[in-house]
GROMACS .gro file of C-alpha atoms in nm:
model
  480
    1UNK     CA    1   0.000   0.000   0.000
    2UNK     CA    2   0.144   0.336  -0.098
    3UNK     CA    3   0.213   0.562   0.195
    4UNK     CA    4  -0.033   0.848   0.231
    5UNK     CA    5   0.107   1.166   0.383
    6UNK     CA    6  -0.084   1.459   0.525
    7UNK     CA    7   0.001   1.818   0.428
    8UNK     CA    8   0.339   1.912   0.572
    9UNK     CA    9   0.214   2.252   0.688
   10UNK     CA   10  -0.040   2.088   0.917
   11UNK     CA   11   0.146   1.783   1.052
   12UNK     CA   12   0.520   1.753   1.100
   13UNK     CA   13   0.650   1.422   0.974
   14UNK     CA   14   0.872   1.229   1.219
   15UNK     CA   15   1.074   0.937   1.085
   16UNK     CA   16   1.370   0.908   1.325
   17UNK     CA   17   1.468   0.959   1.688
   18UNK     CA   18   1.626   1.302   1.628
   19UNK     CA   19   1.308   1.444   1.478
   20UNK     CA   20   1.109   1.283   1.759
   21UNK     CA   21   1.327   1.453   2.020
   22UNK     CA   22   1.252   1.791   1.861
   23UNK     CA   23   0.877   1.726   1.870
   24UNK     CA   24   0.897   1.662   2.244
   25UNK     CA   25   1.042   2.009   2.303
   26UNK     CA   26   0.746   2.189   2.149
   27UNK     CA   27   0.532   2.418   2.360
   28UNK     CA   28   0.162   2.366   2.414
   29UNK     CA   29  -0.027   2.048   2.329
   30UNK     CA   30   0.122   1.822   2.063
   31UNK     CA   31  -0.109   1.563   1.905
   32UNK     CA   32   0.086   1.288   1.730
   33UNK     CA   33  -0.063   1.044   1.480
   34UNK     CA   34   0.141   0.727   1.544
   35UNK     CA   35   0.135   0.499   1.241
   36UNK     CA   36   0.296   0.188   1.094
   37UNK     CA   37   0.488   0.221   0.770
   38UNK     CA   38   0.268  -0.035   0.597
   39UNK     CA   39  -0.051   0.163   0.667
   40UNK     CA   40   0.059   0.527   0.670
   41UNK     CA   41  -0.092   0.812   0.876
   42UNK     CA   42  -0.466   0.850   0.927
   43UNK     CA   43  -0.597   1.078   0.650
   44UNK     CA   44  -0.961   1.059   0.754
   45UNK     CA   45  -0.909   1.301   1.043
   46UNK     CA   46  -0.708   1.564   0.854
   47UNK     CA   47  -1.005   1.793   0.790
   48UNK     CA   48  -1.097   1.787   1.160
   49UNK     CA   49  -0.739   1.861   1.262
   50UNK     CA   50  -0.724   2.153   1.021
   51UNK     CA   51  -1.052   2.299   1.148
   52UNK     CA   52  -0.945   2.283   1.513
   53UNK     CA   53  -0.605   2.434   1.434
   54UNK     CA   54  -0.766   2.725   1.251
   55UNK     CA   55  -0.996   2.791   1.547
   56UNK     CA   56  -0.721   2.782   1.809
   57UNK     CA   57  -0.420   2.915   1.618
   58UNK     CA   58  -0.083   3.002   1.771
   59UNK     CA   59   0.150   2.759   1.949
   60UNK     CA   60  -0.111   2.620   2.188
   61UNK     CA   61  -0.171   2.324   1.956
   62UNK     CA   62   0.045   2.148   1.697
   63UNK     CA   63   0.033   1.820   1.509
   64UNK     CA   64   0.278   1.555   1.397
   65UNK     CA   65   0.287   1.211   1.240
   66UNK     CA   66   0.541   0.959   1.370
   67UNK     CA   67   0.646   0.620   1.236
   68UNK     CA   68   0.641   0.357   1.509
   69UNK     CA   69   0.873   0.146   1.292
   70UNK     CA   70   1.150   0.407   1.302
   71UNK     CA   71   1.114   0.579   1.641
   72UNK     CA   72   1.238   0.373   1.935
   73UNK     CA   73   0.995   0.523   2.190
   74UNK     CA   74   0.706   0.405   1.971
   75UNK     CA   75   0.822   0.053   1.883
   76UNK     CA   76   0.555  -0.097   2.108
   77UNK     CA   77   0.287   0.014   1.860
   78UNK     CA   78   0.428  -0.187   1.569
   79UNK     CA   79   0.176  -0.407   1.393
   80UNK     CA   80  -0.126  -0.201   1.498
   81UNK     CA   81  -0.375  -0.144   1.219
   82UNK     CA   82  -0.591   0.125   1.383
   83UNK     CA   83  -0.497   0.493   1.423
   84UNK     CA   84  -0.316   0.587   1.745
   85UNK     CA   85  -0.327   0.942   1.882
   86UNK     CA   86  -0.072   1.043   2.143
   87UNK     CA   87  -0.127   1.368   2.336
   88UNK     CA   88   0.200   1.523   2.459
   89UNK     CA   89   0.270   1.822   2.684
   90UNK     CA   90   0.603   1.926   2.833
   91UNK     CA   91   0.777   1.611   2.702
   92UNK     CA   92   0.523   1.388   2.877
   93UNK     CA   93   0.236   1.180   2.743
   94UNK     CA   94  -0.087   1.300   2.901
   95UNK     CA   95  -0.338   1.092   2.705
   96UNK     CA   96  -0.368   0.829   2.435
   97UNK     CA   97  -0.651   0.727   2.206
   98UNK     CA   98  -0.694   0.431   1.971
   99UNK     CA   99  -0.917   0.453   1.664
  100UNK     CA  100  -1.075   0.730   1.457
  101UNK     CA  101  -1.379   0.814   1.668
  102UNK     CA  102  -1.419   1.183   1.585
  103UNK     CA  103  -1.645   1.288   1.880
  104UNK     CA  104  -1.420   1.107   2.126
  105UNK     CA  105  -1.111   1.266   1.972
  106UNK     CA  106  -1.260   1.618   1.988
  107UNK     CA  107  -1.362   1.573   2.351
  108UNK     CA  108  -1.019   1.444   2.450
  109UNK     CA  109  -0.836   1.721   2.265
  110UNK     CA  110  -1.060   1.996   2.410
  111UNK     CA  111  -1.028   1.857   2.762
  112UNK     CA  112  -0.648   1.841   2.749
  113UNK     CA  113  -0.622   2.193   2.605
  114UNK     CA  114  -0.840   2.330   2.886
  115UNK     CA  115  -0.630   2.153   3.150
  116UNK     CA  116  -0.313   2.303   3.007
  117UNK     CA  117  -0.465   2.652   2.997
  118UNK     CA  118  -0.609   2.631   3.351
  119UNK     CA  119  -0.317   2.443   3.502
  120UNK     CA  120  -0.535   2.152   3.612
  121UNK     CA  121  -0.375   1.811   3.652
  122UNK     CA  122  -0.403   1.558   3.374
  123UNK     CA  123  -0.535   1.209   3.439
  124UNK     CA  124  -0.178   1.089   3.403
  125UNK     CA  125   0.158   1.227   3.294
  126UNK     CA  126   0.419   0.969   3.202
  127UNK     CA  127   0.723   0.927   2.982
  128UNK     CA  128   0.631   0.875   2.616
  129UNK     CA  129   0.808   0.538   2.619
  130UNK     CA  130   0.585   0.403   2.898
  131UNK     CA  131   0.249   0.234   2.860
  132UNK     CA  132  -0.058   0.445   2.921
  133UNK     CA  133  -0.351   0.318   3.130
  134UNK     CA  134  -0.545   0.262   2.807
  135UNK     CA  135  -0.261   0.053   2.665
  136UNK     CA  136  -0.249  -0.156   2.980
  137UNK     CA  137  -0.626  -0.202   2.976
  138UNK     CA  138  -0.628  -0.311   2.612
  139UNK     CA  139  -0.327  -0.535   2.670
  140UNK     CA  140  -0.504  -0.706   2.960
  141UNK     CA  141  -0.812  -0.758   2.745
  142UNK     CA  142  -0.598  -0.899   2.467
  143UNK     CA  143  -0.416  -1.131   2.706
  144UNK     CA  144  -0.745  -1.250   2.856
  145UNK     CA  145  -0.883  -1.306   2.508
  146UNK     CA  146  -0.570  -1.492   2.404
  147UNK     CA  147  -0.585  -1.712   2.714
  148UNK     CA  148  -0.954  -1.783   2.657
  149UNK     CA  149  -0.887  -1.873   2.293
  150UNK     CA  150  -0.598  -2.098   2.394
  151UNK     CA  151  -0.812  -2.275   2.653
  152UNK     CA  152  -1.086  -2.320   2.395
  153UNK     CA  153  -0.834  -2.444   2.139
  154UNK     CA  154  -0.683  -2.696   2.381
  155UNK     CA  155  -1.027  -2.813   2.487
  156UNK     CA  156  -1.127  -2.860   2.126
  157UNK     CA  157  -0.803  -3.043   2.046
  158UNK     CA  158  -0.851  -3.272   2.347
  159UNK     CA  159  -1.206  -3.347   2.236
  160UNK     CA  160  -1.087  -3.419   1.882
  161UNK     CA  161  -0.805  -3.641   2.010
  162UNK     CA  162  -1.044  -3.833   2.233
  163UNK     CA  163  -1.292  -3.873   1.948
  164UNK     CA  164  -1.018  -4.008   1.720
  165UNK     CA  165  -0.896  -4.243   1.991
  166UNK     CA  166  -1.246  -4.377   2.055
  167UNK     CA  167  -1.306  -4.420   1.682
  168UNK     CA  168  -0.982  -4.617   1.648
  169UNK     CA  169  -1.067  -4.824   1.956
  170UNK     CA  170  -1.405  -4.913   1.806
  171UNK     CA  171  -1.238  -5.004   1.478
  172UNK     CA  172  -0.980  -5.231   1.644
  173UNK     CA  173  -1.209  -5.398   1.897
  174UNK     CA  174  -1.450  -5.481   1.615
  175UNK     CA  175  -1.177  -5.601   1.380
  176UNK     CA  176  -1.006  -5.815   1.647
  177UNK     CA  177  -1.318  -5.979   1.791
  178UNK     CA  178  -1.198  -6.324   1.674
  179UNK     CA  179  -0.835  -6.273   1.774
  180UNK     CA  180  -0.642  -6.240   2.096
  181UNK     CA  181  -0.291  -6.283   2.233
  182UNK     CA  182  -0.098  -6.395   2.538
  183UNK     CA  183   0.240  -6.335   2.697
  184UNK     CA  184   0.483  -6.597   2.833
  185UNK     CA  185   0.747  -6.489   3.088
  186UNK     CA  186   1.120  -6.525   3.005
  187UNK     CA  187   1.181  -6.801   3.262
  188UNK     CA  188   0.960  -7.036   3.059
  189UNK     CA  189   1.246  -7.059   2.809
  190UNK     CA  190   1.532  -7.115   3.057
  191UNK     CA  191   1.686  -7.445   3.167
  192UNK     CA  192   1.811  -7.565   3.507
  193UNK     CA  193   2.118  -7.343   3.479
  194UNK     CA  194   1.913  -7.036   3.393
  195UNK     CA  195   2.034  -7.045   3.033
  196UNK     CA  196   1.822  -7.016   2.722
  197UNK     CA  197   1.662  -7.339   2.605
  198UNK     CA  198   1.466  -7.439   2.298
  199UNK     CA  199   1.098  -7.361   2.335
  200UNK     CA  200   1.009  -7.720   2.248
  201UNK     CA  201   1.195  -7.829   2.561
  202UNK     CA  202   0.980  -7.605   2.783
  203UNK     CA  203   0.688  -7.789   2.955
  204UNK     CA  204   0.468  -7.476   2.987
  205UNK     CA  205   0.512  -7.396   2.618
  206UNK     CA  206   0.462  -7.754   2.500
  207UNK     CA  207   0.144  -7.801   2.706
  208UNK     CA  208   0.005  -7.474   2.574
  209UNK     CA  209   0.083  -7.546   2.209
  210UNK     CA  210   0.000  -7.917   2.200
  211UNK     CA  211  -0.285  -7.953   2.450
  212UNK     CA  212  -0.464  -7.631   2.543
  213UNK     CA  213  -0.479  -7.416   2.231
  214UNK     CA  214  -0.529  -7.644   1.926
  215UNK     CA  215  -0.897  -7.717   1.990
  216UNK     CA  216  -1.001  -7.352   1.980
  217UNK     CA  217  -0.709  -7.141   1.853
  218UNK     CA  218  -0.444  -7.129   1.587
  219UNK     CA  219  -0.114  -6.965   1.674
  220UNK     CA  220  -0.060  -6.708   1.399
  221UNK     CA  221   0.260  -6.547   1.525
  222UNK     CA  222   0.517  -6.573   1.802
  223UNK     CA  223   0.729  -6.272   1.888
  224UNK     CA  224   1.018  -6.243   2.133
  225UNK     CA  225   1.042  -5.903   2.298
  226UNK     CA  226   1.222  -5.764   2.601
  227UNK     CA  227   0.994  -5.563   2.829
  228UNK     CA  228   1.075  -5.267   3.052
  229UNK     CA  229   0.871  -5.036   3.271
  230UNK     CA  230   0.777  -4.801   2.987
  231UNK     CA  231   0.666  -5.073   2.747
  232UNK     CA  232   0.480  -5.257   3.022
  233UNK     CA  233   0.298  -4.936   3.106
  234UNK     CA  234   0.198  -4.900   2.741
  235UNK     CA  235   0.050  -5.248   2.709
  236UNK     CA  236  -0.148  -5.209   3.032
  237UNK     CA  237  -0.336  -4.904   2.903
  238UNK     CA  238  -0.713  -4.966   2.912
  239UNK     CA  239  -0.658  -5.224   3.186
  240UNK     CA  240  -0.682  -5.205   3.565
  241UNK     CA  241  -0.442  -5.497   3.605
  242UNK     CA  242  -0.097  -5.437   3.753
  243UNK     CA  243   0.192  -5.679   3.793
  244UNK     CA  244   0.331  -5.721   4.148
  245UNK     CA  245   0.695  -5.622   4.202
  246UNK     CA  246   0.809  -5.986   4.224
  247UNK     CA  247   0.632  -6.069   3.898
  248UNK     CA  248   0.801  -5.772   3.728
  249UNK     CA  249   1.143  -5.904   3.828
  250UNK     CA  250   1.066  -6.229   3.648
  251UNK     CA  251   0.902  -6.044   3.360
  252UNK     CA  252   1.204  -5.821   3.291
  253UNK     CA  253   1.462  -6.101   3.326
  254UNK     CA  254   1.508  -6.176   2.955
  255UNK     CA  255   1.284  -6.180   2.650
  256UNK     CA  256   0.916  -6.260   2.678
  257UNK     CA  257   0.717  -6.435   2.409
  258UNK     CA  258   0.400  -6.280   2.270
  259UNK     CA  259   0.164  -6.515   2.087
  260UNK     CA  260  -0.095  -6.387   1.843
  261UNK     CA  261  -0.394  -6.622   1.839
  262UNK     CA  262  -0.703  -6.660   1.622
  263UNK     CA  263  -1.020  -6.858   1.679
  264UNK     CA  264  -1.049  -7.168   1.467
  265UNK     CA  265  -1.346  -7.191   1.232
  266UNK     CA  266  -1.673  -7.260   1.410
  267UNK     CA  267  -1.574  -7.087   1.736
  268UNK     CA  268  -1.665  -6.732   1.636
  269UNK     CA  269  -1.948  -6.685   1.885
  270UNK     CA  270  -1.723  -6.722   2.190
  271UNK     CA  271  -1.613  -6.431   2.408
  272UNK     CA  272  -1.246  -6.457   2.321
  273UNK     CA  273  -1.105  -6.278   2.628
  274UNK     CA  274  -1.310  -6.473   2.884
  275UNK     CA  275  -1.263  -6.797   2.696
  276UNK     CA  276  -0.883  -6.774   2.696
  277UNK     CA  277  -0.878  -6.677   3.065
  278UNK     CA  278  -1.083  -6.988   3.140
  279UNK     CA  279  -0.828  -7.205   2.958
  280UNK     CA  280  -0.532  -7.047   3.136
  281UNK     CA  281  -0.671  -6.978   3.484
  282UNK     CA  282  -0.987  -7.192   3.514
  283UNK     CA  283  -1.194  -6.876   3.554
  284UNK     CA  284  -1.340  -6.632   3.298
  285UNK     CA  285  -1.146  -6.331   3.424
  286UNK     CA  286  -0.781  -6.248   3.482
  287UNK     CA  287  -0.695  -6.323   3.851
  288UNK     CA  288  -0.605  -6.016   4.055
  289UNK     CA  289  -0.310  -6.191   4.225
  290UNK     CA  290  -0.126  -6.521   4.249
  291UNK     CA  291  -0.328  -6.610   4.559
  292UNK     CA  292  -0.638  -6.634   4.341
  293UNK     CA  293  -0.487  -6.905   4.121
  294UNK     CA  294  -0.619  -7.257   4.127
  295UNK     CA  295  -0.320  -7.488   4.164
  296UNK     CA  296  -0.481  -7.728   3.919
  297UNK     CA  297  -0.505  -7.467   3.644
  298UNK     CA  298  -0.244  -7.425   3.375
  299UNK     CA  299  -0.112  -7.098   3.520
  300UNK     CA  300  -0.066  -7.246   3.867
  301UNK     CA  301   0.112  -7.576   3.810
  302UNK     CA  302   0.439  -7.475   3.644
  303UNK     CA  303   0.755  -7.337   3.803
  304UNK     CA  304   1.103  -7.247   3.679
  305UNK     CA  305   1.350  -7.526   3.605
  306UNK     CA  306   1.620  -7.324   3.784
  307UNK     CA  307   1.623  -7.225   4.150
  308UNK     CA  308   1.468  -6.888   4.232
  309UNK     CA  309   1.585  -6.724   4.555
  310UNK     CA  310   1.385  -6.500   4.790
  311UNK     CA  311   1.055  -6.633   4.663
  312UNK     CA  312   0.811  -6.675   4.952
  313UNK     CA  313   0.521  -6.795   4.738
  314UNK     CA  314   0.546  -7.130   4.568
  315UNK     CA  315   0.362  -6.991   4.266
  316UNK     CA  316   0.548  -6.839   3.975
  317UNK     CA  317   0.361  -6.617   3.730
  318UNK     CA  318   0.446  -6.693   3.370
  319UNK     CA  319   0.142  -6.618   3.156
  320UNK     CA  320  -0.078  -6.313   3.096
  321UNK     CA  321  -0.347  -6.221   2.846
  322UNK     CA  322  -0.533  -5.893   2.783
  323UNK     CA  323  -0.845  -5.899   3.003
  324UNK     CA  324  -1.066  -5.670   2.790
  325UNK     CA  325  -1.124  -5.600   2.420
  326UNK     CA  326  -0.992  -5.243   2.458
  327UNK     CA  327  -0.675  -5.358   2.632
  328UNK     CA  328  -0.631  -5.624   2.365
  329UNK     CA  329  -0.654  -5.354   2.098
  330UNK     CA  330  -0.380  -5.158   2.276
  331UNK     CA  331  -0.153  -5.465   2.295
  332UNK     CA  332  -0.201  -5.542   1.926
  333UNK     CA  333  -0.129  -5.182   1.833
  334UNK     CA  334   0.181  -5.173   2.058
  335UNK     CA  335   0.331  -5.520   2.008
  336UNK     CA  336   0.194  -5.644   1.677
  337UNK     CA  337   0.217  -5.302   1.516
  338UNK     CA  338   0.305  -5.403   1.161
  339UNK     CA  339   0.041  -5.677   1.150
  340UNK     CA  340  -0.229  -5.451   1.294
  341UNK     CA  341  -0.155  -5.157   1.065
  342UNK     CA  342  -0.134  -5.381   0.760
  343UNK     CA  343  -0.432  -5.607   0.828
  344UNK     CA  344  -0.663  -5.357   0.995
  345UNK     CA  345  -0.550  -5.014   0.875
  346UNK     CA  346  -0.739  -4.733   1.038
  347UNK     CA  347  -0.842  -4.441   0.821
  348UNK     CA  348  -0.879  -4.126   1.025
  349UNK     CA  349  -1.167  -3.959   0.846
  350UNK     CA  350  -1.150  -3.663   1.084
  351UNK     CA  351  -0.807  -3.553   0.961
  352UNK     CA  352  -0.836  -3.640   0.593
  353UNK     CA  353  -1.001  -3.323   0.475
  354UNK     CA  354  -0.951  -3.151   0.140
  355UNK     CA  355  -0.727  -2.845   0.138
  356UNK     CA  356  -0.680  -2.538  -0.077
  357UNK     CA  357  -0.377  -2.310  -0.121
  358UNK     CA  358  -0.419  -1.932  -0.149
  359UNK     CA  359  -0.143  -1.688  -0.246
  360UNK     CA  360  -0.152  -1.311  -0.197
  361UNK     CA  361   0.075  -1.024  -0.287
  362UNK     CA  362   0.201  -0.757  -0.049
  363UNK     CA  363  -0.096  -0.524  -0.101
  364UNK     CA  364  -0.338  -0.777   0.053
  365UNK     CA  365  -0.148  -0.808   0.379
  366UNK     CA  366  -0.387  -0.612   0.600
  367UNK     CA  367  -0.701  -0.782   0.469
  368UNK     CA  368  -0.529  -1.118   0.505
  369UNK     CA  369  -0.442  -1.042   0.867
  370UNK     CA  370  -0.811  -1.000   0.950
  371UNK     CA  371  -0.919  -1.316   0.766
  372UNK     CA  372  -0.643  -1.520   0.931
  373UNK     CA  373  -0.771  -1.417   1.273
  374UNK     CA  374  -1.132  -1.497   1.178
  375UNK     CA  375  -1.056  -1.846   1.049
  376UNK     CA  376  -0.740  -1.942   1.241
  377UNK     CA  377  -0.875  -2.291   1.315
  378UNK     CA  378  -0.906  -2.362   0.942
  379UNK     CA  379  -0.548  -2.258   0.857
  380UNK     CA  380  -0.309  -2.553   0.834
  381UNK     CA  381   0.006  -2.368   0.724
  382UNK     CA  382   0.102  -2.007   0.664
  383UNK     CA  383   0.423  -1.840   0.554
  384UNK     CA  384   0.567  -1.521   0.407
  385UNK     CA  385   0.815  -1.583   0.125
  386UNK     CA  386   1.071  -1.359  -0.045
  387UNK     CA  387   0.900  -1.399  -0.383
  388UNK     CA  388   0.678  -1.641  -0.571
  389UNK     CA  389   0.918  -1.925  -0.640
  390UNK     CA  390   0.881  -2.191  -0.369
  391UNK     CA  391   1.176  -2.404  -0.478
  392UNK     CA  392   1.411  -2.106  -0.441
  393UNK     CA  393   1.239  -1.841  -0.228
  394UNK     CA  394   1.311  -1.848   0.142
  395UNK     CA  395   1.035  -1.837   0.403
  396UNK     CA  396   1.108  -1.519   0.599
  397UNK     CA  397   0.822  -1.529   0.850
  398UNK     CA  398   0.554  -1.764   0.981
  399UNK     CA  399   0.307  -1.488   1.063
  400UNK     CA  400   0.229  -1.136   0.948
  401UNK     CA  401   0.328  -1.004   1.291
  402UNK     CA  402   0.668  -1.171   1.267
  403UNK     CA  403   0.711  -1.033   0.915
  404UNK     CA  404   0.639  -0.677   1.027
  405UNK     CA  405   0.856  -0.682   1.339
  406UNK     CA  406   1.148  -0.901   1.230
  407UNK     CA  407   1.192  -0.835   0.859
  408UNK     CA  408   1.413  -0.529   0.831
  409UNK     CA  409   1.409  -0.486   0.454
  410UNK     CA  410   1.067  -0.523   0.293
  411UNK     CA  411   1.078  -0.528  -0.086
  412UNK     CA  412   0.708  -0.531  -0.167
  413UNK     CA  413   0.760  -0.846  -0.375
  414UNK     CA  414   0.692  -1.078  -0.081
  415UNK     CA  415   0.410  -1.328  -0.120
  416UNK     CA  416   0.185  -1.468   0.150
  417UNK     CA  417   0.091  -1.835   0.111
  418UNK     CA  418  -0.155  -2.026   0.325
  419UNK     CA  419  -0.298  -2.377   0.321
  420UNK     CA  420  -0.660  -2.383   0.434
  421UNK     CA  421  -0.903  -2.664   0.511
  422UNK     CA  422  -1.172  -2.678   0.246
  423UNK     CA  423  -1.453  -2.774   0.482
  424UNK     CA  424  -1.774  -2.573   0.452
  425UNK     CA  425  -1.783  -2.246   0.264
  426UNK     CA  426  -1.721  -1.971   0.521
  427UNK     CA  427  -1.343  -1.999   0.540
  428UNK     CA  428  -1.310  -2.057   0.166
  429UNK     CA  429  -1.521  -1.752   0.083
  430UNK     CA  430  -1.334  -1.548   0.343
  431UNK     CA  431  -0.993  -1.617   0.189
  432UNK     CA  432  -1.121  -1.608  -0.169
  433UNK     CA  433  -1.296  -1.277  -0.112
  434UNK     CA  434  -0.985  -1.069  -0.038
  435UNK     CA  435  -0.826  -1.099  -0.380
  436UNK     CA  436  -0.571  -1.382  -0.391
  437UNK     CA  437  -0.365  -1.390  -0.709
  438UNK     CA  438  -0.364  -1.770  -0.699
  439UNK     CA  439  -0.607  -2.038  -0.580
  440UNK     CA  440  -0.540  -2.412  -0.618
  441UNK     CA  441  -0.732  -2.575  -0.903
  442UNK     CA  442  -0.839  -2.870  -0.688
  443UNK     CA  443  -0.750  -3.046  -0.358
  444UNK     CA  444  -0.505  -3.281  -0.533
  445UNK     CA  445  -0.317  -2.988  -0.683
  446UNK     CA  446  -0.331  -2.813  -0.346
  447UNK     CA  447  -0.144  -3.101  -0.182
  448UNK     CA  448   0.137  -3.069  -0.436
  449UNK     CA  449   0.155  -2.691  -0.394
  450UNK     CA  450   0.146  -2.712  -0.015
  451UNK     CA  451   0.440  -2.954  -0.015
  452UNK     CA  452   0.639  -2.709  -0.227
  453UNK     CA  453   0.589  -2.423   0.017
  454UNK     CA  454   0.584  -2.628   0.337
  455UNK     CA  455   0.808  -2.931   0.271
  456UNK     CA  456   0.856  -3.004   0.641
  457UNK     CA  457   0.493  -3.115   0.663
  458UNK     CA  458   0.511  -3.475   0.551
  459UNK     CA  459   0.324  -3.796   0.618
  460UNK     CA  460   0.507  -3.997   0.880
  461UNK     CA  461   0.518  -4.362   0.786
  462UNK     CA  462   0.546  -4.607   1.072
  463UNK     CA  463   0.836  -4.848   1.055
  464UNK     CA  464   0.892  -5.180   1.220
  465UNK     CA  465   1.034  -5.182   1.569
  466UNK     CA  466   1.394  -5.285   1.624
  467UNK     CA  467   1.276  -5.611   1.772
  468UNK     CA  468   1.069  -5.698   1.466
  469UNK     CA  469   1.368  -5.652   1.237
  470UNK     CA  470   1.595  -5.889   1.431
  471UNK     CA  471   1.660  -6.246   1.313
  472UNK     CA  472   1.377  -6.491   1.373
  473UNK     CA  473   1.554  -6.693   1.643
  474UNK     CA  474   1.617  -6.375   1.841
  475UNK     CA  475   1.281  -6.216   1.797
  476UNK     CA  476   0.985  -6.383   1.636
  477UNK     CA  477   0.856  -6.703   1.490
  478UNK     CA  478   0.579  -6.702   1.235
  479UNK     CA  479   0.374  -7.008   1.305
  480UNK     CA  480   0.183  -7.154   1.011
   0.00000   0.00000   0.00000
């Protein structure tokens, strides 16, 4: 926007600290129009200023315009889009007004002139570099508004996150209704010396594979994985069960085995979680502690082949299974990640929304600022670039405010690019209505354009865990 200047005879133009210092030495009341370089002084009030000056005359009243971008005392006003009127007397600020409300301006000017003439005290008299009461009031309002918006934004994000989580839980619990899994402790695969032994030499494993599971389940996958506190905490999400300290010692002493199981044909009407608990513990629910085990059940009749010291109870935990469908979904997502994502991929319909890319030139900056504030929740990415060549042009700011305060040399060739959700029509019409010089042809083209301007935003593809990439004998066995 070309800078508009008022007649020099009426308002003295101030563009540096030296000129500002001279203005402060003037006698009488000095009314300064504080402006940003990108907007220029307020021209709408010039006729009023001229009329008042003609009525008063002399040195009792004078006017000036001052750039807040080039005068250090006024830097705090940078980025403001509305007119700012500073009333100065005897080097001190005695009042301040925001906006172009003519009646309010006339009343304030008349009141301050009368106070100077009569010697009455002003409402305040402070250094021009300090904040006025009005500035503090508006700043407090802005901070309260910002805090309220942030609370609302966080609340909305939490609600969206919870909704996505619940949708994924429903998807997984439904998809896995005929599947389950179990965990075998490391000691199951150790011999009398405490050394690793072949699984086929382990009585608990052999009984499970040859006697207990074949009638109802097929073993689809076996995976060896070392547990720690963090991973254990992850797989116990959506479960009230907790392992006792003694059980954790056994659980962390080597690699566990996770088995992925599937109902055999004809058994699809069974409650898979309760059914497996009945097989393992002779009761349809996971026992709360070792004391609840029946010694005749599978989980209660095996013990380590090697001697375990400081073990008061004669029972040794060695098997666990997810007690609920939701906990089972968590275990599958955490342990059998590749299988779950491949076999039961979850499509997050809440985040897959079409987008559109708008580009604006420098002259649309102020209108764009307003629209960005109105539809901030619909803006995915925004950036100010040196010029319109995304493969070469550097992003110089991530917001208009940052551009105005941090970019020292503005060329006027900068372009403002933003990626916006194309959901509903309000945001689209808002951005389209302020004169972009470019709008994406379609959502597919918008994705390509957005990646050019914002290459850091990329789809993160999940990879296999370190354990899943290890050799089969160290990590997993795929059981036909």
